[in-house]
Coordinates of C-alpha atoms and ligand atoms in Angstrom, one line a residue:
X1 CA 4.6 7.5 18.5
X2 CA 4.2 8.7 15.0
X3 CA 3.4 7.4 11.7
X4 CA 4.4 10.9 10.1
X5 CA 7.5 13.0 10.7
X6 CA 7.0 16.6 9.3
X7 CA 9.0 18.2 6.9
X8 CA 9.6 22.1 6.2
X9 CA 8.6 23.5 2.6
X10 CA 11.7 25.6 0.6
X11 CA 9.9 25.5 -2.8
X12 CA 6.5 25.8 -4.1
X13 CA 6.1 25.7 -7.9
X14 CA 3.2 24.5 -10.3
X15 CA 1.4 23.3 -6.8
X16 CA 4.3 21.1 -6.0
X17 CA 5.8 21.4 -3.1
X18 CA 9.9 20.4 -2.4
X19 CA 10.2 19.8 1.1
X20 CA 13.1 18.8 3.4
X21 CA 13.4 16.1 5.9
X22 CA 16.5 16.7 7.7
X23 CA 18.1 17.5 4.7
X24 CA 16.4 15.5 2.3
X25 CA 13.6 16.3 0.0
X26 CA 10.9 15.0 -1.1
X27 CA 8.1 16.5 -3.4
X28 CA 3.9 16.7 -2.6
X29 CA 1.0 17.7 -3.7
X30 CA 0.1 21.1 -2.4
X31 CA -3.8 20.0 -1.5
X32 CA -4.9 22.3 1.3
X33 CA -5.0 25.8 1.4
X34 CA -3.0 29.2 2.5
X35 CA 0.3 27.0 1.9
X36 CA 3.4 28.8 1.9
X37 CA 7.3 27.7 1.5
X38 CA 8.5 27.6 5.0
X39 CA 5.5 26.2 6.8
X40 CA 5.7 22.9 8.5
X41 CA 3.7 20.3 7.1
X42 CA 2.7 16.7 7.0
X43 CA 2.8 15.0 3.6
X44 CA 1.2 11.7 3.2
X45 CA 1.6 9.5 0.2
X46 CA 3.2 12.8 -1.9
X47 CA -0.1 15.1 -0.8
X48 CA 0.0 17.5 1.6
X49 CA -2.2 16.7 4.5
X50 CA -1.9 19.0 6.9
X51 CA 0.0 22.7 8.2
X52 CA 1.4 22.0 12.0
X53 CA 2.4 25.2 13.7
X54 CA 6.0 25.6 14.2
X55 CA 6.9 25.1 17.3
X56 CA 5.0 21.5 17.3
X57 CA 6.8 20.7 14.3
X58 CA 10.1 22.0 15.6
X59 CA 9.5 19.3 18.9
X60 CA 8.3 16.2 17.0
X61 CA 11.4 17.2 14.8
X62 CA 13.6 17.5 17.8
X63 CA 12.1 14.3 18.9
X64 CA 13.0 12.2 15.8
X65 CA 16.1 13.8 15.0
X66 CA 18.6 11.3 17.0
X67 CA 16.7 8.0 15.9
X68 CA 16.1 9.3 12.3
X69 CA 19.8 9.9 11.7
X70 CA 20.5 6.7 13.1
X71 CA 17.5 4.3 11.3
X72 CA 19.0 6.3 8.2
X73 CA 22.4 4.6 8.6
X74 CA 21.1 1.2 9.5
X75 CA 18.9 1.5 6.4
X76 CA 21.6 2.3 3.7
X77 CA 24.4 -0.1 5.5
X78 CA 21.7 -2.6 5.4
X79 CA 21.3 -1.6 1.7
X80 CA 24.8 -1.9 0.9
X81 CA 25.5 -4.7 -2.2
X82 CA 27.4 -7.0 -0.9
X83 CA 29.7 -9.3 -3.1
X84 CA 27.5 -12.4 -4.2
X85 CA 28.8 -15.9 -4.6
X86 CA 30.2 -17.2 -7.5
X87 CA 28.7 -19.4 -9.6
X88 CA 25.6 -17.7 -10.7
X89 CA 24.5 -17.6 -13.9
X90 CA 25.8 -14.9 -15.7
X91 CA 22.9 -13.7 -18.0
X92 CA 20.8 -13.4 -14.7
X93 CA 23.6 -11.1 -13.4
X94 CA 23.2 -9.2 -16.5
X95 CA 19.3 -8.7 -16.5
X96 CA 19.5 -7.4 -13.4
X97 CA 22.3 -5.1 -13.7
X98 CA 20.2 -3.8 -17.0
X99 CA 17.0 -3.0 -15.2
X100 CA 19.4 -1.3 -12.5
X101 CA 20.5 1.3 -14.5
X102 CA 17.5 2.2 -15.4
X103 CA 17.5 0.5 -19.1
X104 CA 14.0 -1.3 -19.6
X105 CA 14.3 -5.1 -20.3
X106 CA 12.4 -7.2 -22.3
X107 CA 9.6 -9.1 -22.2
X108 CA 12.0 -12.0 -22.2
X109 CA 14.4 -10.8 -19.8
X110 CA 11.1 -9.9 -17.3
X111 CA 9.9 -13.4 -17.9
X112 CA 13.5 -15.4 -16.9
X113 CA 13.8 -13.4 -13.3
X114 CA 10.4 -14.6 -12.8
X115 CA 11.1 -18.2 -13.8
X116 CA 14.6 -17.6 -11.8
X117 CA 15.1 -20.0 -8.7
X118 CA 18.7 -20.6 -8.4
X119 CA 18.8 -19.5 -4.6
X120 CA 21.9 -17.1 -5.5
X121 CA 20.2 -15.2 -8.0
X122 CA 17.2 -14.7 -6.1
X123 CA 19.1 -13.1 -3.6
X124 CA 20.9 -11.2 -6.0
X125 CA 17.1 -9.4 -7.2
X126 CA 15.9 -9.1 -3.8
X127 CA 19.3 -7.3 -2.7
X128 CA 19.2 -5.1 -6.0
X129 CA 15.7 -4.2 -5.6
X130 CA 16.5 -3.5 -1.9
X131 CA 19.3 -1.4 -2.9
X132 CA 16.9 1.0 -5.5
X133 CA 14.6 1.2 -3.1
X134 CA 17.2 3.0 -0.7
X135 CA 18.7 4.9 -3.4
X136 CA 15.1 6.6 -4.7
X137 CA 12.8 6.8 -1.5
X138 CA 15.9 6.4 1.1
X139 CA 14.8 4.9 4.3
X140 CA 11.3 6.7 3.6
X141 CA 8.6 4.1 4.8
X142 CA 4.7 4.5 4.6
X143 CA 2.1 3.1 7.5
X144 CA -1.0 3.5 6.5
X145 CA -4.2 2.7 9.0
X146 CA -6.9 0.0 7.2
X147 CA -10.2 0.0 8.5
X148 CA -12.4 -2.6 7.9
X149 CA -16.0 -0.9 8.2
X150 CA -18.8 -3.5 6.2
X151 CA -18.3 -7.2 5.5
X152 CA -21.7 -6.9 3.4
X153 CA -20.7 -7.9 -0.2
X154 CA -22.8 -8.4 -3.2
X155 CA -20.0 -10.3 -5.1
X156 CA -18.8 -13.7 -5.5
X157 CA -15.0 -13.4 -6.0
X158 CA -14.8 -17.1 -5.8
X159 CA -11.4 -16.7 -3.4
X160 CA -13.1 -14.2 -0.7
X161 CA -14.7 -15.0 2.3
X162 CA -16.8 -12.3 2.8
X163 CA -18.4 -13.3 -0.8
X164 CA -22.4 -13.0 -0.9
X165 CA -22.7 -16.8 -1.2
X166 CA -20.8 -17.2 2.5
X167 CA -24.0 -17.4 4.6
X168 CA -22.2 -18.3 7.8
X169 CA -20.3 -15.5 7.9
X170 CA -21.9 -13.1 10.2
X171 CA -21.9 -9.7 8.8
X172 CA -21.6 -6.1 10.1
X173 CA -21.3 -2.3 9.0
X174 CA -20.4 0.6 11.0
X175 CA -22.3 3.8 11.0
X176 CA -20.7 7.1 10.0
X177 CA -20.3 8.3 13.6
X178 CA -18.4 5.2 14.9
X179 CA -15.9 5.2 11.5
X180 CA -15.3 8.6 12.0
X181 CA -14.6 8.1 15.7
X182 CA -12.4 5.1 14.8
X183 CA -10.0 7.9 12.4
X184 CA -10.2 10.6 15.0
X185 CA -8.8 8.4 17.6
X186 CA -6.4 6.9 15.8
X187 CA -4.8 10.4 14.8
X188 CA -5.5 12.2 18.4
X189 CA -4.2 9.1 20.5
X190 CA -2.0 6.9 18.1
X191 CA -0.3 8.8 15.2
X192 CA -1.6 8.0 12.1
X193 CA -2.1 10.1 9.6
X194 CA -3.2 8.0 6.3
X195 CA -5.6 5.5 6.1
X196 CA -7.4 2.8 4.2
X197 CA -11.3 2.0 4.2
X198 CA -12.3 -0.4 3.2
X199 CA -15.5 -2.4 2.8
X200 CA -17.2 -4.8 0.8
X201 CA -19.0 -3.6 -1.5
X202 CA -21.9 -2.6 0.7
X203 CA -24.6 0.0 -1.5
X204 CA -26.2 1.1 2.3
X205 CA -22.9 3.5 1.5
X206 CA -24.3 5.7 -0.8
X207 CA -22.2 8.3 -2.4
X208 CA -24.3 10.8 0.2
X209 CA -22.9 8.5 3.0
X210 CA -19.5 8.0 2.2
X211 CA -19.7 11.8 1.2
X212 CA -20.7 12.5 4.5
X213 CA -18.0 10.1 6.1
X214 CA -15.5 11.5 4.2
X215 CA -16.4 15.3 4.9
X216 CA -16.7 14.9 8.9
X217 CA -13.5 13.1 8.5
X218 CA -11.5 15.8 6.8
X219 CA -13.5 18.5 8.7
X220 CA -11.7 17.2 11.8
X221 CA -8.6 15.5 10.6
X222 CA -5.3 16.3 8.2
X223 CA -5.3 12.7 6.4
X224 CA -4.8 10.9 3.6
X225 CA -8.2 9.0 3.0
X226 CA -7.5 5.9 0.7
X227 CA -11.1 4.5 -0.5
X228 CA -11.1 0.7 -0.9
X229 CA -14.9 0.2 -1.7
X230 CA -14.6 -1.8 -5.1
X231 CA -16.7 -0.6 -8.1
X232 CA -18.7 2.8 -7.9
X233 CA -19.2 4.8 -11.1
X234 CA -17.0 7.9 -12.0
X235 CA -19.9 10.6 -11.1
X236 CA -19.7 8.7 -7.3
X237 CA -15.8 8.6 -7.2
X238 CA -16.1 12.5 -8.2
X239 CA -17.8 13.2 -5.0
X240 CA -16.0 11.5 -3.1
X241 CA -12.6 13.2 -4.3
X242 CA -14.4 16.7 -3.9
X243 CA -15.5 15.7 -0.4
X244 CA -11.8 15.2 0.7
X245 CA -10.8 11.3 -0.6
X246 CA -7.4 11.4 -2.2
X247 CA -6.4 7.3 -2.2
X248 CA -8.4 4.7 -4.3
X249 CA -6.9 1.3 -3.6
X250 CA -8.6 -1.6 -6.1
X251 CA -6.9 -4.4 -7.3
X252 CA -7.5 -5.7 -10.8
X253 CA -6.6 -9.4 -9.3
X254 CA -5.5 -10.9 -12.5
X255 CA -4.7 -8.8 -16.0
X256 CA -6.0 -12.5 -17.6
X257 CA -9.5 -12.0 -18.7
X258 CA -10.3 -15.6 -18.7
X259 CA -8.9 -16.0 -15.5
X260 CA -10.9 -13.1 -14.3
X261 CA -13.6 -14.6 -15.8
X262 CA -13.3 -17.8 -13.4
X263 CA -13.2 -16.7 -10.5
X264 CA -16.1 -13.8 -10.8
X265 CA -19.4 -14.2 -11.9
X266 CA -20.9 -10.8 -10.8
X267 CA -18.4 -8.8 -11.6
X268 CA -16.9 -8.3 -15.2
X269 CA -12.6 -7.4 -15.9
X270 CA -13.6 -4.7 -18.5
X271 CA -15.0 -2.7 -15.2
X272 CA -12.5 -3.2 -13.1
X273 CA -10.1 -1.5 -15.6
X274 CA -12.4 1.1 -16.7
X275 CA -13.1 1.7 -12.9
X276 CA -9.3 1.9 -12.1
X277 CA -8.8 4.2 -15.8
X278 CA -11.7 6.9 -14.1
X279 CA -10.0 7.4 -10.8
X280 CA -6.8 8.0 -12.2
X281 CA -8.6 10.8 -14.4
X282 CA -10.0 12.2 -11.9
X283 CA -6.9 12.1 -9.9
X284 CA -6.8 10.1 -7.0
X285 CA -3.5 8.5 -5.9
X286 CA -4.1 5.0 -7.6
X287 CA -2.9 2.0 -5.4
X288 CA -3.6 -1.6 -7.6
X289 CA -2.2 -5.0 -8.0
X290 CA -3.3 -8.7 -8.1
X291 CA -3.8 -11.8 -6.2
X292 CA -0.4 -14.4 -6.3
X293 CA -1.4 -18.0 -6.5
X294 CA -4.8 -18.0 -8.6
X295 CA -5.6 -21.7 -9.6
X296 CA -4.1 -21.8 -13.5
X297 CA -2.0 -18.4 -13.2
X298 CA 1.2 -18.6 -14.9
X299 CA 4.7 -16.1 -14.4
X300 CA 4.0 -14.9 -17.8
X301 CA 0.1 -13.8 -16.1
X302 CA 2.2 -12.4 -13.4
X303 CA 4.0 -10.5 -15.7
X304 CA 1.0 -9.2 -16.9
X305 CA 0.0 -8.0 -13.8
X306 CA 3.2 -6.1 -13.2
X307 CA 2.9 -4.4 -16.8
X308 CA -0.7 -4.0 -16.3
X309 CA -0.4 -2.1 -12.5
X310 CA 2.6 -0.1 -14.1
X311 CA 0.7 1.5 -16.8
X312 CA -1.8 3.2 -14.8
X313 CA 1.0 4.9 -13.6
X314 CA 0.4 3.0 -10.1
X315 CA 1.8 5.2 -7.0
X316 CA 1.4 2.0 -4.9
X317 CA 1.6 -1.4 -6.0
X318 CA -0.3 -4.0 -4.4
X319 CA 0.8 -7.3 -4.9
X320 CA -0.4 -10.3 -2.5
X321 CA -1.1 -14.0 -1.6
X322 CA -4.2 -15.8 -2.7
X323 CA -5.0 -17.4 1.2
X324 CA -7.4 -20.0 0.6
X325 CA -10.7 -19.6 2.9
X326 CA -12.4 -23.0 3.1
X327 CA -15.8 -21.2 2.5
X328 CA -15.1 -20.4 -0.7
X329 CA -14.9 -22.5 -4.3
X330 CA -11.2 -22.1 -4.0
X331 CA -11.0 -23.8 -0.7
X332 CA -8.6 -26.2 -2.0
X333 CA -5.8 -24.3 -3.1
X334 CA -2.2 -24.5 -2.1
X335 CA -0.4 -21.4 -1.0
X336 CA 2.8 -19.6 -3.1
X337 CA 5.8 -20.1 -1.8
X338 CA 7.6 -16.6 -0.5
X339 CA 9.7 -16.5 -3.7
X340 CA 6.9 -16.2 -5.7
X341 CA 6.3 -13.1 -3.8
X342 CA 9.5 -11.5 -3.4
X343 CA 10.3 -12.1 -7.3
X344 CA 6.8 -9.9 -7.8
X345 CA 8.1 -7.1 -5.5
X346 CA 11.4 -7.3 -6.7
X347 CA 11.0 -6.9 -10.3
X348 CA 7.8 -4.6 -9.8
X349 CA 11.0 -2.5 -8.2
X350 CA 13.7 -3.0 -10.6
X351 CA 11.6 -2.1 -13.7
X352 CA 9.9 1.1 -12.3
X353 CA 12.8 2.2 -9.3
X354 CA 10.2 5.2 -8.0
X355 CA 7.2 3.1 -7.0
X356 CA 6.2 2.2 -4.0
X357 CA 5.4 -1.6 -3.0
X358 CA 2.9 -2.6 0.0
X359 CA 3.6 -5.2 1.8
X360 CA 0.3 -6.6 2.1
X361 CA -1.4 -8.5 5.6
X362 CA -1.8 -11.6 3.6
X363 CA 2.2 -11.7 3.7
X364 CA 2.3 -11.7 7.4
X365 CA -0.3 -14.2 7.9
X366 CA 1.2 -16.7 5.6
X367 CA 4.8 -16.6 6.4
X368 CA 4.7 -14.7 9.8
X369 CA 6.9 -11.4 10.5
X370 CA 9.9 -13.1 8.5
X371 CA 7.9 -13.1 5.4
X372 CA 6.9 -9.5 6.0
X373 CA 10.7 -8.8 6.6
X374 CA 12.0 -10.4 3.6
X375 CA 9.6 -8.3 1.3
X376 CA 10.8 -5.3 2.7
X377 CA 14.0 -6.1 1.8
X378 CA 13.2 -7.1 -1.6
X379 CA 11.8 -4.0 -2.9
X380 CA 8.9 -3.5 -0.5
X381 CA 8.2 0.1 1.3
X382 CA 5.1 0.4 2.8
X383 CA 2.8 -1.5 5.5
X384 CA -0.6 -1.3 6.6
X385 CA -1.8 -1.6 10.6
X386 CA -5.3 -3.2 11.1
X387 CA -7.7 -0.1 13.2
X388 CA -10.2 -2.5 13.1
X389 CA -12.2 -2.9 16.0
X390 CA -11.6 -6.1 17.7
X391 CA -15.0 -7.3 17.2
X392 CA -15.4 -6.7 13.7
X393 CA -11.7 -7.9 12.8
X394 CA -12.4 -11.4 13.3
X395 CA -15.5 -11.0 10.7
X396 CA -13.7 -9.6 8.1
X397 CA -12.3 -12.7 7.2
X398 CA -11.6 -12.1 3.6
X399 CA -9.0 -15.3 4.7
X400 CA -9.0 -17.2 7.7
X401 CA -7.2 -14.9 9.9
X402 CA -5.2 -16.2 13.5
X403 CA -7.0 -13.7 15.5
X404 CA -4.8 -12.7 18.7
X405 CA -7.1 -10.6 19.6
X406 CA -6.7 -9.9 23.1
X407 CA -10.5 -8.3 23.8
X408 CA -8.9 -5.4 24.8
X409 CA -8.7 -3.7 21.6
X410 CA -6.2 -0.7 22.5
X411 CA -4.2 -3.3 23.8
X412 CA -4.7 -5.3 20.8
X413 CA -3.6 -2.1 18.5
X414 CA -1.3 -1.1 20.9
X415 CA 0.6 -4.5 20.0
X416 CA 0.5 -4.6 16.6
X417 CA 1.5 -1.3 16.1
X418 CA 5.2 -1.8 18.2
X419 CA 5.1 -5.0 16.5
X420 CA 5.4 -3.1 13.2
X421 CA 7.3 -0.4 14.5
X422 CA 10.2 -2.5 15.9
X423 CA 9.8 -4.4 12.2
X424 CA 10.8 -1.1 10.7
X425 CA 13.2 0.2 12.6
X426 CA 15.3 -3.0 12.7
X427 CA 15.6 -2.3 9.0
X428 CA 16.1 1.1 9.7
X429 CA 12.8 2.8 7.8
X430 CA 11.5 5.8 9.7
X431 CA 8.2 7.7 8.3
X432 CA 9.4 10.9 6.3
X433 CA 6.9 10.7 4.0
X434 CA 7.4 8.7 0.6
X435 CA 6.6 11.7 -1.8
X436 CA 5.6 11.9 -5.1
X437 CA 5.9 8.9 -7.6
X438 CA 5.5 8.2 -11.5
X439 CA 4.4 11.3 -13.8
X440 CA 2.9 13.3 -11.2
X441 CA 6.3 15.2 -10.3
X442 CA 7.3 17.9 -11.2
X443 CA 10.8 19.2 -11.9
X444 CA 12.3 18.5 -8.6
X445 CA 11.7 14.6 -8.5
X446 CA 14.3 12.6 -6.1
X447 CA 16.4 10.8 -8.6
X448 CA 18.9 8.2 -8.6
Ligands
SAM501 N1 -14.7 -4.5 -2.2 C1 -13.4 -3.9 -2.4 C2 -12.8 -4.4 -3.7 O1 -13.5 -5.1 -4.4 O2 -11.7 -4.0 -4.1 C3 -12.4 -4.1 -1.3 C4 -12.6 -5.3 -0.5 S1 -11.8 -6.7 -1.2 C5 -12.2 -7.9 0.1 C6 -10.1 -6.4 -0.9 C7 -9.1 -7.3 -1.5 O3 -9.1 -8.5 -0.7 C8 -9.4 -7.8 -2.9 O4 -8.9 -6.9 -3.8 C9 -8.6 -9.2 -2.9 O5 -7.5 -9.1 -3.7 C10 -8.3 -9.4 -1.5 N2 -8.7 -10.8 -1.1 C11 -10.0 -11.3 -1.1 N3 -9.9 -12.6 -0.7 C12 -8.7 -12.9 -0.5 C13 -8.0 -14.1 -0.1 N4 -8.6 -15.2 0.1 N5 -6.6 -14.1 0.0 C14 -6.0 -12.9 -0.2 N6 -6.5 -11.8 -0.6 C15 -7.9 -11.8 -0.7

C-alpha cells in the first residue's frame, strides 16, 4: 500500500511544477534538485519530495490505475448535490449559494451558518462544502504519518494532559536514532511519505538535535517533514527549514486573547502568532487551527478562529475537539456535539474552496469512525495515522485515549492503517497528492 501515488511533470516554470495524475494536474513546489518536466515524482503537500525512476513509477501507476479511476467516480457521484427538502429557510439557502460561487460573505452571513441547526440546512453546508471540495482538489486526499517522539512539556495548557503540572503521567522521549528508524520504516515497509512530529515542547531537542534528526531523515528519505514542536524562535525554525523541514503544524487554539489567557499561564497569545507569522516568512507550509469546545468560547470566537487560520494563508486547517483529560483544570468539561465540528469544516471550506481541512484524531475518538466520516464529507480532506510506537502511544495522552493497542505494534499499525484506508476509499479519496494551496501557486492553479 501507498500513501502517495506519483505523478509525471509536463511543466516547470518559476519553480513550480504542473504535474499530471492520470490526467489531472496539480501544481508543487519544485524543492529538490536536477528536476526536469517529464520525470516521475512524488509530491507531498504541493512540494516535491522525491524523483522515482521511471519504470517504478510506471508499475505503481499501473498498479493504481484500475482503483484510481474507479475511487474517482465514487468520489464525484458521492459529491453529486442532490435536491434537498423543502422547507428550509431560504436566506440559509442563499448564504450558502453566495460563498459557493466564490463571493465572500459577511461577517453576518459567517455568523448565522454557525448559529444554523435546522437539520436540513446543516446538511445542505456539509453537502455544499463536500461538493467544493471535489470540484477544487477532486478525490485528492492527504495521509500524513504523526509521531509522537517526547511527552516532556514545560507548559500548562490547562486542557492537555501531558501539561508540566501532570505528575502522574509517565514521560518519555526518543533518541534521534530510534525516530529516524521509526520514518525509515514507515516509508521502506508501509508507504508513507509525509509526516508529522510532534512533541511536547521538550528543550533536550535543541535546534542541533532536531537539525540532526531532520538531516539523517532527509539524507535517507523523500518526505515531507511537518514539525509540530510548539514555540522555538525564528533563528531555530531557520535551521530546521535549511536542514530539510518543510511542514510547521501549531495551533493558535483560540484567536480570543482572554480566552487564551485562561487557559495558559506559561505561554503568552502574542507568541503563538508571532511564532506562526515567522514560519510562514520563512516558508514552511503552515498547518494551524484551534481547539472546539473551550469553556466560555462562543460561534462568533469560532469565527474568529476561521478568519484568524485563513489569514496566514493556512495550507492546512486544523480544527478539533477540546477532549477533556481528568488530569487537567478542565477536567469537567462537556464535549461539542459533531455539528459544532462539521459547521467549522464546512464553512472553513465554503469561504476559502482551495484549502485543505484535517480531520483531526480527536474526531475519531469522540464520535468513532462515523464522526471521522461525516467530516470528510463536510469539507474535510486530509487524515493523519498514529506511527507511534505502541509503548509510547498510550503516554501521549494529550486526552484520554481507548488504547487498542494490541502489543504487537505492526499489527497495531497495520490495523489502523486498513482502517483508514477502507475509510477513504468508501468515499472514494485516493492519494494523488493535494497540490498547492492559497497564494503560493503559480499561474497554473486547479480552479473551479
Ligand atoms: N507542543 C506542540 C504545540 O504546542 O503545538 C505540539 C504538541 S500539542 C500537545 C498538540 C496539540 O494538541 C495542541 O495544539 C492542542 O490543540 C492539542 N490538544 C492538547 N490537549 C488536548 C485535548 N485535551 N483535547 C484535544 N486536543 C488537545
Amino acid at each position: 500500500m501507498c500513501y502517495a501515488i506519483p505523478g509525471r511533470i509536463i511543466k516547470i516554470s518559476n519553480n513550480i511544477a504542473l504535474i499530471d495524475y492520470y490526467g489531472e494536474r496539480k501544481e508543487a513546489l519544485v524543492d529538490i534538485e536536477g528536476i526536469r518536466t517529464g520525470d516521475y515524482v512524488f509530491a507531498q503537500g504541493g512540494v516535491i519530495v522525491d524523483r522515482l525512476q521511471e519504470e517504478v513509477a510506471l508499475s505503481i501507476l499501473e498498479g493504481w490505475r484500475e482503483a484510481f479511476s474507479r475511487l474517482k467516480k465514487k468520489d464525484k457521484d458521492l459529491a453529486e448535490e442532490e435536491p434537498f427538502p423543502e422547507g428550509i429557510d431560504p436566506e440559509i439557502i442563499r448564504i450558502i449559494r453566495k460563498g459557493e460561487e466564490g463571493i465572500t460573505l459577511t461577517r453576518d452571513e459567517m455568523l448565522t451558518l454557525l448559529r444554523c441547526s435546522g437539520r436540513g440546512e446543516l446538511n445542505l453546508l456539509y453537502q455544499t462544502a463536500n461538493s467544493i471540495r471535489q470540484k477544487v482538489h477532486k478525490n485528492s486526499s492527504c495521509v500524513h504519518g504523526i509521531i509522537e517522539f517526547s511527552n516532556i512539556c514545560k507548559n500548562d495548557c490547562a486542557y492537555c494532559g501531558i501539561r508540566k503540572d501532570n505528575h502522574a503521567l509517565e514521560r518519555y522521549r526518543m533518541e534521534a536514532d530510534e525516530i529516524v528508524e521509526i520514518v525509515t520504516s514507515a516509508v521502506n515497509r508501509l508507504g508513507f511519505r509525509a509526516f508529522v512530529l510532534q512533541s511536547g515542547e521538550d528543550s533536550y531537542y535543541t535546534t542541533e538535535r532536531l537539525t540532526e534528526i531532520i538531516r539523517r531523515i532527509r539524507e535517507r528519505c523523500g518526505v515531507l517533514l511537518i514539525l509540530s514542536i510548539g514555540e522555538r524562535d525564528k533563528g531555530c525554525y531557520q535551521e530546521l527549514y535549511d536542514a530539510g523541514a518543510r511542514g510547521v503544524l501549531i495551533r493558535f487554539e483560540t484567536s480570543n486573547p482572554d480566552l487564551y489567557g485562561k487557559f495558559h499561564t506559561t505561554l503568552r497569545y502574542e507568541d503563538r502568532i508571532e511564532t506562526l507569522k515567522g514560519v510562514r516568512e520563512i516558508g514552511y507550509i503552515i498547518a494551524t487551527g484551534s481547539l472546539i469546545g473551550l469553556p466560555g468560547q462562543r460561534e462568533e470566537d469560532l469565527l474568529e478562529d476561521i478568519l484568524l487560520a485563513r489569514s496566514f494563508d493556512t495550507e492546512m486547517y486544523s480544527f478539533g475537539p477540546l477532549i477533556a483529560h481528568p488530569a487537567t483544570p478542565l477536567a469537567s468539561t462537556p464535549p461539542v456535539d459533531l455539528d459544532a465540528i462539521l459547521k467549522v469544516i464546512a464553512l472553513t471550506r465554503l469561504i476559502t474552496h482551495d484549502g485543505n481541512a484535517l480531520v483531526t484524531s480527536a474526531v475519531e475518538t469522540l464520535f468513532g469512525k462515523e464522526g471521522t466520516r461525516q467530516a470528510l464529507m463536510a469539507g474535510g480532506n486530509s487524515m493523519m495515522i498514529n506511527l507511534t510506537p505502541a509503548r509510547y502511544r498510550r503516554l501521549y495522552a494529550i486526552y484520554p485515549r481507548e488504547d487498542r493497542a494490541t502489543g504487537f505494534p505492526d499489527e497495531d499499525v497495520q490495523r489502523r492503517i486498513s482502517e483508514t484506508v477502507s475509510l477513504l476509499h468508501s468515499l472514494g479519496r485516493a492519494p494523488t497528492d493535494i497540490g498547492i494551496s492559497g497564494t503560493r501557486g503559480g499561474n497554473n492553479k486547479t480552479s473551479l
